[in-house]
Amino acid sequence: ADVRLEAAHAWYEVDEIGRSLKVWEQVLRDKPGDAERLADAGLTALRGGDARRAVELLERAGLLEPDRISVHSNLGVARMT
């Protein structure tokens, strides 16, 4: 899973958001309850223009880690998009 995690981040960094999202979906199948991965996948979905998916992922991350400010900030942006 670490290789896929690195790949998801790498595709994001070179603005290959579609590819990054596909890898994130694989990563989340392995660890569906990982707040950090959910948050990163949500941010990627938001950057890719899929606000509905971003909200879904970020809400899940926020439930798992309610004190994580960046999740709630990104969730607010996703809800307004």
PDB file of C-alpha atoms in Angstrom:
ATOM      1  CA  ALA A   1       0.000   0.000   0.000  1.00  0.00           C
ATOM      2  CA  ASP A   2       2.926   2.358   0.602  1.00  0.00           C
ATOM      3  CA  VAL A   3       3.841   2.305  -3.090  1.00  0.00           C
ATOM      4  CA  ARG A   4       0.256   3.210  -3.986  1.00  0.00           C
ATOM      5  CA  LEU A   5       0.234   5.960  -1.379  1.00  0.00           C
ATOM      6  CA  GLU A   6       3.395   7.409  -2.886  1.00  0.00           C
ATOM      7  CA  ALA A   7       1.888   7.075  -6.370  1.00  0.00           C
ATOM      8  CA  ALA A   8      -1.299   8.892  -5.324  1.00  0.00           C
ATOM      9  CA  HIS A   9       0.759  11.786  -3.979  1.00  0.00           C
ATOM     10  CA  ALA A  10       3.075  11.796  -7.001  1.00  0.00           C
ATOM     11  CA  TRP A  11       0.194  11.948  -9.504  1.00  0.00           C
ATOM     12  CA  TYR A  12      -1.357  14.767  -7.462  1.00  0.00           C
ATOM     13  CA  GLU A  13       1.889  16.745  -7.484  1.00  0.00           C
ATOM     14  CA  VAL A  14       2.154  16.627 -11.290  1.00  0.00           C
ATOM     15  CA  ASP A  15      -1.518  17.581 -11.652  1.00  0.00           C
ATOM     16  CA  GLU A  16      -2.667  14.167 -12.875  1.00  0.00           C
ATOM     17  CA  ILE A  17      -5.723  14.308 -10.654  1.00  0.00           C
ATOM     18  CA  GLY A  18      -7.699  11.561 -12.413  1.00  0.00           C
ATOM     19  CA  ARG A  19      -4.847   9.115 -12.006  1.00  0.00           C
ATOM     20  CA  SER A  20      -4.336  10.182  -8.419  1.00  0.00           C
ATOM     21  CA  LEU A  21      -8.017   9.599  -7.620  1.00  0.00           C
ATOM     22  CA  LYS A  22      -7.919   6.099  -9.082  1.00  0.00           C
ATOM     23  CA  VAL A  23      -4.969   5.237  -6.863  1.00  0.00           C
ATOM     24  CA  TRP A  24      -6.653   6.818  -3.826  1.00  0.00           C
ATOM     25  CA  GLU A  25      -9.673   4.562  -4.346  1.00  0.00           C
ATOM     26  CA  GLN A  26      -7.347   1.540  -4.229  1.00  0.00           C
ATOM     27  CA  VAL A  27      -5.609   2.869  -1.122  1.00  0.00           C
ATOM     28  CA  LEU A  28      -8.947   3.451   0.623  1.00  0.00           C
ATOM     29  CA  ARG A  29     -10.124  -0.075  -0.151  1.00  0.00           C
ATOM     30  CA  ASP A  30      -7.184  -1.308   1.935  1.00  0.00           C
ATOM     31  CA  LYS A  31      -7.679   1.167   4.790  1.00  0.00           C
ATOM     32  CA  PRO A  32     -11.188   2.656   4.637  1.00  0.00           C
ATOM     33  CA  GLY A  33     -10.962   4.034   8.169  1.00  0.00           C
ATOM     34  CA  ASP A  34      -7.723   5.995   7.816  1.00  0.00           C
ATOM     35  CA  ALA A  35      -8.582   9.653   8.409  1.00  0.00           C
ATOM     36  CA  GLU A  36      -5.382  11.008   6.867  1.00  0.00           C
ATOM     37  CA  ARG A  37      -5.879   9.029   3.663  1.00  0.00           C
ATOM     38  CA  LEU A  38      -9.549   9.977   3.509  1.00  0.00           C
ATOM     39  CA  ALA A  39      -8.606  13.637   3.914  1.00  0.00           C
ATOM     40  CA  ASP A  40      -5.947  13.463   1.205  1.00  0.00           C
ATOM     41  CA  ALA A  41      -8.313  11.659  -1.151  1.00  0.00           C
ATOM     42  CA  GLY A  42     -10.992  14.253  -0.401  1.00  0.00           C
ATOM     43  CA  LEU A  43      -8.629  17.102  -1.175  1.00  0.00           C
ATOM     44  CA  THR A  44      -7.689  15.372  -4.427  1.00  0.00           C
ATOM     45  CA  ALA A  45     -11.359  14.958  -5.365  1.00  0.00           C
ATOM     46  CA  LEU A  46     -11.933  18.629  -4.609  1.00  0.00           C
ATOM     47  CA  ARG A  47      -9.003  19.668  -6.783  1.00  0.00           C
ATOM     48  CA  GLY A  48     -10.373  17.421  -9.528  1.00  0.00           C
ATOM     49  CA  GLY A  49     -13.746  19.162  -9.434  1.00  0.00           C
ATOM     50  CA  ASP A  50     -15.736  16.353  -7.779  1.00  0.00           C
ATOM     51  CA  ALA A  51     -17.123  18.300  -4.840  1.00  0.00           C
ATOM     52  CA  ARG A  52     -19.712  15.649  -3.982  1.00  0.00           C
ATOM     53  CA  ARG A  53     -17.054  12.946  -3.589  1.00  0.00           C
ATOM     54  CA  ALA A  54     -14.817  15.399  -1.731  1.00  0.00           C
ATOM     55  CA  VAL A  55     -17.586  16.121   0.784  1.00  0.00           C
ATOM     56  CA  GLU A  56     -18.193  12.405   1.298  1.00  0.00           C
ATOM     57  CA  LEU A  57     -14.521  11.645   1.935  1.00  0.00           C
ATOM     58  CA  LEU A  58     -13.872  14.712   4.074  1.00  0.00           C
ATOM     59  CA  GLU A  59     -16.972  14.078   6.203  1.00  0.00           C
ATOM     60  CA  ARG A  60     -15.714  10.558   6.919  1.00  0.00           C
ATOM     61  CA  ALA A  61     -12.272  11.932   7.807  1.00  0.00           C
ATOM     62  CA  GLY A  62     -13.846  14.557  10.060  1.00  0.00           C
ATOM     63  CA  LEU A  63     -15.831  11.950  11.951  1.00  0.00           C
ATOM     64  CA  LEU A  64     -12.669   9.952  12.581  1.00  0.00           C
ATOM     65  CA  GLU A  65     -10.541  12.968  13.567  1.00  0.00           C
ATOM     66  CA  PRO A  66     -12.886  15.762  14.667  1.00  0.00           C
ATOM     67  CA  ASP A  67     -10.037  18.001  15.871  1.00  0.00           C
ATOM     68  CA  ARG A  68      -8.279  18.103  12.498  1.00  0.00           C
ATOM     69  CA  ILE A  69      -8.859  21.688  11.379  1.00  0.00           C
ATOM     70  CA  SER A  70      -7.664  21.233   7.785  1.00  0.00           C
ATOM     71  CA  VAL A  71     -10.352  18.604   7.182  1.00  0.00           C
ATOM     72  CA  HIS A  72     -13.117  20.956   8.285  1.00  0.00           C
ATOM     73  CA  SER A  73     -11.648  23.824   6.296  1.00  0.00           C
ATOM     74  CA  ASN A  74     -11.477  21.743   3.117  1.00  0.00           C
ATOM     75  CA  LEU A  75     -14.952  20.383   3.826  1.00  0.00           C
ATOM     76  CA  GLY A  76     -16.304  23.927   3.977  1.00  0.00           C
ATOM     77  CA  VAL A  77     -14.736  24.727   0.611  1.00  0.00           C
ATOM     78  CA  ALA A  78     -16.114  21.504  -0.893  1.00  0.00           C
ATOM     79  CA  ARG A  79     -19.618  22.281   0.352  1.00  0.00           C
ATOM     80  CA  MET A  80     -19.493  25.739  -1.236  1.00  0.00           C
ATOM     81  CA  THR A  81     -18.249  24.385  -4.575  1.00  0.00           C
TER      82      THR A  81
END
